[in-house]
Amino acid sequence: GEDSRSFHVSIQGTPPSIDSLGEIPIITAVAGGQLLLECPEGAEPHPNSEWRRDGSVLQEDARRQVLAQGRFLQLRAVAAADGGEYSCGASSALGDSSPRVRVRVHG
C-alpha cells in the first residue's frame, strides 16, 4: 500500500527549503528565525499528543511552545541544537509509524 503525509511549515524571514530523505521531508531553517511545525492530518492530535525530537519528548520552554492541543510546535530563535527528526502524536501511538519531519538549521 501507499501512505502519504503532509506537513505545513511557516517560517518568518528567509523561506525554508524542503527536500526529502526517503519518505521523511527535510526542512532547512535559518538560525535565529521562527519555525512552526504542524502535526499531519494522519496523526489525530488531542490533549495527550506529544512532540518528540530524535525520540525524546520535547519539554516546552521560552523558545518551544506546543499550540492548539498539540497540533502545532512553535520554535523561536531557532538554533543549531534544534535540528533533528521531529514526530508528533499520542504518547501511546508513538513509534516507527509516527509522522516525522527532519529539521536542518543553517547559519
PDB file of C-alpha atoms in Angstrom:
ATOM      1  CA  GLY A   1       0.000   0.000   0.000  1.00  0.00           C
ATOM      2  CA  GLU A   2       0.936   3.604  -0.117  1.00  0.00           C
ATOM      3  CA  ASP A   3       0.902   6.143   2.682  1.00  0.00           C
ATOM      4  CA  SER A   4       1.070   9.884   2.313  1.00  0.00           C
ATOM      5  CA  ARG A   5       1.584  12.571   4.942  1.00  0.00           C
ATOM      6  CA  SER A   6       1.770  16.313   4.566  1.00  0.00           C
ATOM      7  CA  PHE A   7       3.455  18.839   6.833  1.00  0.00           C
ATOM      8  CA  HIS A   8       2.657  22.541   6.807  1.00  0.00           C
ATOM      9  CA  VAL A   9       5.541  24.830   7.737  1.00  0.00           C
ATOM     10  CA  SER A  10       5.548  28.564   8.320  1.00  0.00           C
ATOM     11  CA  ILE A  11       8.812  30.458   8.814  1.00  0.00           C
ATOM     12  CA  GLN A  12       9.165  34.172   9.320  1.00  0.00           C
ATOM     13  CA  GLY A  13      12.159  35.527   7.471  1.00  0.00           C
ATOM     14  CA  THR A  14      14.041  33.543   4.855  1.00  0.00           C
ATOM     15  CA  PRO A  15      11.824  30.795   3.399  1.00  0.00           C
ATOM     16  CA  PRO A  16      12.945  27.245   4.129  1.00  0.00           C
ATOM     17  CA  SER A  17      13.966  24.761   1.529  1.00  0.00           C
ATOM     18  CA  ILE A  18      12.186  21.417   1.652  1.00  0.00           C
ATOM     19  CA  ASP A  19      13.808  18.232   0.364  1.00  0.00           C
ATOM     20  CA  SER A  20      13.196  14.650   1.341  1.00  0.00           C
ATOM     21  CA  LEU A  21      15.227  11.787   2.747  1.00  0.00           C
ATOM     22  CA  GLY A  22      13.365   8.692   1.650  1.00  0.00           C
ATOM     23  CA  GLU A  23       9.830   9.381   2.867  1.00  0.00           C
ATOM     24  CA  ILE A  24      10.871  11.878   5.549  1.00  0.00           C
ATOM     25  CA  PRO A  25      10.583  15.541   4.494  1.00  0.00           C
ATOM     26  CA  ILE A  26      13.622  17.696   5.266  1.00  0.00           C
ATOM     27  CA  ILE A  27      13.062  21.331   6.236  1.00  0.00           C
ATOM     28  CA  THR A  28      16.021  23.698   6.242  1.00  0.00           C
ATOM     29  CA  ALA A  29      15.535  26.587   8.658  1.00  0.00           C
ATOM     30  CA  VAL A  30      17.692  29.651   9.238  1.00  0.00           C
ATOM     31  CA  ALA A  31      19.298  30.123  12.651  1.00  0.00           C
ATOM     32  CA  GLY A  32      17.635  32.901  14.636  1.00  0.00           C
ATOM     33  CA  GLY A  33      14.328  32.560  12.768  1.00  0.00           C
ATOM     34  CA  GLN A  34      10.994  31.098  13.834  1.00  0.00           C
ATOM     35  CA  LEU A  35       9.650  27.705  12.777  1.00  0.00           C
ATOM     36  CA  LEU A  36       6.083  26.393  13.048  1.00  0.00           C
ATOM     37  CA  LEU A  37       5.575  22.656  12.539  1.00  0.00           C
ATOM     38  CA  GLU A  38       2.086  21.189  12.128  1.00  0.00           C
ATOM     39  CA  CYS A  39       1.180  17.656  13.129  1.00  0.00           C
ATOM     40  CA  PRO A  40      -0.015  15.945   9.926  1.00  0.00           C
ATOM     41  CA  GLU A  41      -3.682  15.145   9.450  1.00  0.00           C
ATOM     42  CA  GLY A  42      -2.915  11.429   9.678  1.00  0.00           C
ATOM     43  CA  ALA A  43      -1.980  11.848  13.351  1.00  0.00           C
ATOM     44  CA  GLU A  44      -5.067  12.899  15.271  1.00  0.00           C
ATOM     45  CA  PRO A  45      -3.891  15.480  17.803  1.00  0.00           C
ATOM     46  CA  HIS A  46      -5.585  15.525  21.190  1.00  0.00           C
ATOM     47  CA  PRO A  47      -4.638  16.661  24.711  1.00  0.00           C
ATOM     48  CA  ASN A  48      -2.303  13.681  25.111  1.00  0.00           C
ATOM     49  CA  SER A  49      -0.381  14.493  21.932  1.00  0.00           C
ATOM     50  CA  GLU A  50       3.355  14.815  22.352  1.00  0.00           C
ATOM     51  CA  TRP A  51       6.073  16.260  20.164  1.00  0.00           C
ATOM     52  CA  ARG A  52       9.400  14.478  20.144  1.00  0.00           C
ATOM     53  CA  ARG A  53      12.818  15.302  18.720  1.00  0.00           C
ATOM     54  CA  ASP A  54      15.050  12.340  17.936  1.00  0.00           C
ATOM     55  CA  GLY A  55      12.755  10.112  20.028  1.00  0.00           C
ATOM     56  CA  SER A  56      12.797  12.237  23.210  1.00  0.00           C
ATOM     57  CA  VAL A  57       9.715  14.111  24.427  1.00  0.00           C
ATOM     58  CA  LEU A  58      10.150  17.855  23.954  1.00  0.00           C
ATOM     59  CA  GLN A  59       9.638  19.989  27.029  1.00  0.00           C
ATOM     60  CA  GLU A  60       8.090  23.398  26.472  1.00  0.00           C
ATOM     61  CA  ASP A  61      10.174  26.426  27.415  1.00  0.00           C
ATOM     62  CA  ALA A  62      10.538  30.069  26.383  1.00  0.00           C
ATOM     63  CA  ARG A  63      11.585  29.040  22.850  1.00  0.00           C
ATOM     64  CA  ARG A  64       9.472  25.918  22.304  1.00  0.00           C
ATOM     65  CA  GLN A  65       5.696  26.003  22.613  1.00  0.00           C
ATOM     66  CA  VAL A  66       3.052  23.415  21.781  1.00  0.00           C
ATOM     67  CA  LEU A  67      -0.069  25.123  20.436  1.00  0.00           C
ATOM     68  CA  ALA A  68      -3.688  24.098  19.713  1.00  0.00           C
ATOM     69  CA  GLN A  69      -3.635  20.992  21.959  1.00  0.00           C
ATOM     70  CA  GLY A  70      -0.549  19.555  20.282  1.00  0.00           C
ATOM     71  CA  ARG A  71      -1.401  20.345  16.661  1.00  0.00           C
ATOM     72  CA  PHE A  72       1.485  22.819  16.276  1.00  0.00           C
ATOM     73  CA  LEU A  73       5.016  23.110  17.594  1.00  0.00           C
ATOM     74  CA  GLN A  74       6.478  26.616  17.513  1.00  0.00           C
ATOM     75  CA  LEU A  75      10.235  27.123  17.764  1.00  0.00           C
ATOM     76  CA  ARG A  76      11.526  30.646  18.340  1.00  0.00           C
ATOM     77  CA  ALA A  77      15.104  31.809  17.828  1.00  0.00           C
ATOM     78  CA  VAL A  78      15.954  28.577  16.024  1.00  0.00           C
ATOM     79  CA  ALA A  79      19.437  27.303  16.909  1.00  0.00           C
ATOM     80  CA  ALA A  80      21.641  24.517  15.556  1.00  0.00           C
ATOM     81  CA  ALA A  81      20.606  22.371  18.553  1.00  0.00           C
ATOM     82  CA  ASP A  82      17.001  22.417  17.247  1.00  0.00           C
ATOM     83  CA  GLY A  83      17.977  20.305  14.243  1.00  0.00           C
ATOM     84  CA  GLY A  84      16.838  16.691  14.232  1.00  0.00           C
ATOM     85  CA  GLU A  85      13.907  14.445  13.479  1.00  0.00           C
ATOM     86  CA  TYR A  86      10.562  15.585  14.882  1.00  0.00           C
ATOM     87  CA  SER A  87       7.461  13.438  15.363  1.00  0.00           C
ATOM     88  CA  CYS A  88       4.054  14.046  16.882  1.00  0.00           C
ATOM     89  CA  GLY A  89       1.106  12.017  18.094  1.00  0.00           C
ATOM     90  CA  ALA A  90      -0.462  10.430  21.132  1.00  0.00           C
ATOM     91  CA  SER A  91       2.075   9.056  23.577  1.00  0.00           C
ATOM     92  CA  SER A  92       0.639   5.554  23.192  1.00  0.00           C
ATOM     93  CA  ALA A  93       0.800   5.729  19.388  1.00  0.00           C
ATOM     94  CA  LEU A  94       4.384   6.942  19.013  1.00  0.00           C
ATOM     95  CA  GLY A  95       6.730   4.599  17.260  1.00  0.00           C
ATOM     96  CA  ASP A  96       8.294   3.931  13.908  1.00  0.00           C
ATOM     97  CA  SER A  97       4.998   4.698  12.171  1.00  0.00           C
ATOM     98  CA  SER A  98       4.685   8.205  13.657  1.00  0.00           C
ATOM     99  CA  PRO A  99       4.682  11.000  11.083  1.00  0.00           C
ATOM    100  CA  ARG A 100       8.131  12.563  11.046  1.00  0.00           C
ATOM    101  CA  VAL A 101       9.895  15.568   9.613  1.00  0.00           C
ATOM    102  CA  ARG A 102      13.629  16.325   9.716  1.00  0.00           C
ATOM    103  CA  VAL A 103      14.766  19.863  10.506  1.00  0.00           C
ATOM    104  CA  ARG A 104      18.193  21.158   9.487  1.00  0.00           C
ATOM    105  CA  VAL A 105      19.428  24.539  10.693  1.00  0.00           C
ATOM    106  CA  HIS A 106      21.758  26.759   8.666  1.00  0.00           C
ATOM    107  CA  GLY A 107      23.575  29.825   9.906  1.00  0.00           C
TER     108      GLY A 107
END
